[in-house]
Amino acid sequence: MQYAEGNDPASYITQGSLSTIFNTGISGNISGSVNPAHANPILQCVQIKPLPGQGGAPDRYRVVFSDIVNFVQSMLATQANHVVYNGKLKKGSIVRLKSFQASLLKGKRILIVLDLEVLEELGESEKIGDPKMLEVKEENDTKPQPTTISSNGFYGNNNQQQQQPQQLQGRSLPSRETGAAAKPSGHSNIYPIEALSPYQNKWSIKARCTHKTDIKTWHNKNGEGKLFSVNLLDESGEIRATGFNDQCDLLYDLFSEGGVYYITSPCRIGMAKKQFSNLNNDYEMTFERDTLVEKAEEDDDVPQIRFNFTNIGDLQTVEKDTTIDTIGILKEVGEVSQITSKSTSKPYDKRELTLVDNTNYSVRLTIWGNTATTFDTPPESVVAFKGVKVSDFGGRSLSLLSSGSMTVDPDIDDAHKLKGWYDAQGRSDTFSTHAAMGGAVGSAGGRKDDFKTIARVQDENLGMTETTDYFTTRATIIYVKSENVAYPACLETGCNKKVVEIEDGWRCEKCNKTHPKPEYRYIMTLSVSDHTGQMYLNCFDDVGRLIMGMSADQLMELRDNDEKASEEIFQAATCKPWVFRCRAKMDNYQDQQRVRYQVSSANAVNFATESARLTEVMRLYNIN
């Protein structure tokens, strides 16, 4: 469809589509009374609100969409954040939804948008019409019917005739409660993994098992037990799921790596334990007594394992203890050996592999446990590893984590290109190692709290080593980033963790408490400059209060009530000189390494002290 520039945007909006999505039982073939246009409705964005990520997680964006008749609260999946980052999605934009999820969260209707297209040719408009908050039929309040809709039609809510064959084909587990075979549910509530949270009750996911651990046992003063974990993947993201004791016995043999499964609640969703998982998800699943797991017969619509490869030659730029994916030709296979843990005195089997790639570098990679003892891949195979930890032992070396996985000769472009290179020339090449690196990647200066110009900080590569570097600089603020300037924090003393808004307040997962309101805290990004250059600094609440002259709570309240006045506060904070005490350290952001400059403290310039310092500098240059 062509959208003519200059035409009335209102004429393109799919009026009434939000009511249809939330109130109508939609069939899989989009027939009958359902308007096919509602499969990809055109809506207006009337509000965007950033929700800063926590602990390195991506930012989230809350959006309000209108179809002129109604409006509804929406959430962008992180995979759709690019429309905000590139400046396309703005207040007033007209968009076409390509893939989305209608959900019920704690009694609130919310639309989770997985993919959308901004119709830039229609421009931005003031709010069109006078849309009302969406009202949902009472019968749907008792039995919500979330539906995932994508550009190839409506997916999820099949009619009874369509469900029946699937019920007969699905492989179900016995119900622990009744002891009878559990009936497949028809999978009418298919949720994307990206949308799962602790605040949902009824859901199903369809996901591929990309990794399954061995069964692990434990013995301590509280008793003994066993567990296993699987990594699950769909088109929206990944999540880790764990089964303990009875669920371990019940589910372990059902799961196989590469298989696709329907998993239906009840199943506990909690905060992820990052020490046990390398997946990019704030949550993880725990199988419960009545969790239903069924083998899916059709798996073409679920993606294979995803990789984000780092070349072997680029390991010298990767910080120690970073978790990465890598791919290489298996050059050498070592024998199985055994080491004893210093902390537990338990023996562990290990095997060392040597990988090479077309950067003409080699690296040693260690595999452990059953993976090491059963390893039988022949040399010169292409092997892809997901979830390996970078060590500085011997310059750079790698270790496969227990939550990681290994794929031999994967059917992906990277593997085909690598095999072609090796057959053509790599077999006879010689390879360098990272052994000569030591631990240094740049100058080690700046460990003392030295006074430096911006140019010296950058020229001396502060923060590029494994240790944190410290420095002090005098610079003028030229810009304060107004987006994501603060986050809603827990009110408990000493917590300061981000809270999530729910129906009856603000929820802190760490404290397991709900507060009537949050306390906003600064997480500011400043652009500062001196006579030698420019740099970005990050600062937290104490420094933010000094620079802005008010608390983050006061600023957010002002922004909600008087946007112009809040803009003046940001403007007033610029063009002022400060003395910043900073630390520099390498950081990972969106799979890219960069140096992060964090402000420890800030003080207004004391001109008498600054004059004395400059006098001392001139004395060093023998200037009278």
XYZ file of C-alpha atoms in Angstrom, residues 9 44-45 91-94 122-128:
14
model
C -3.064 10.659 8.320
C -0.942 6.709 16.038
C 1.737 6.919 18.728
C 5.199 11.314 19.552
C 2.578 11.761 16.851
C 4.061 9.197 14.437
C 1.800 6.911 12.396
C 2.750 10.497 6.923
C 4.846 12.633 9.278
C 3.934 13.474 12.880
C 0.578 14.915 13.927
C -1.056 16.230 17.039
C -3.306 13.677 18.732
C -6.017 12.764 16.240
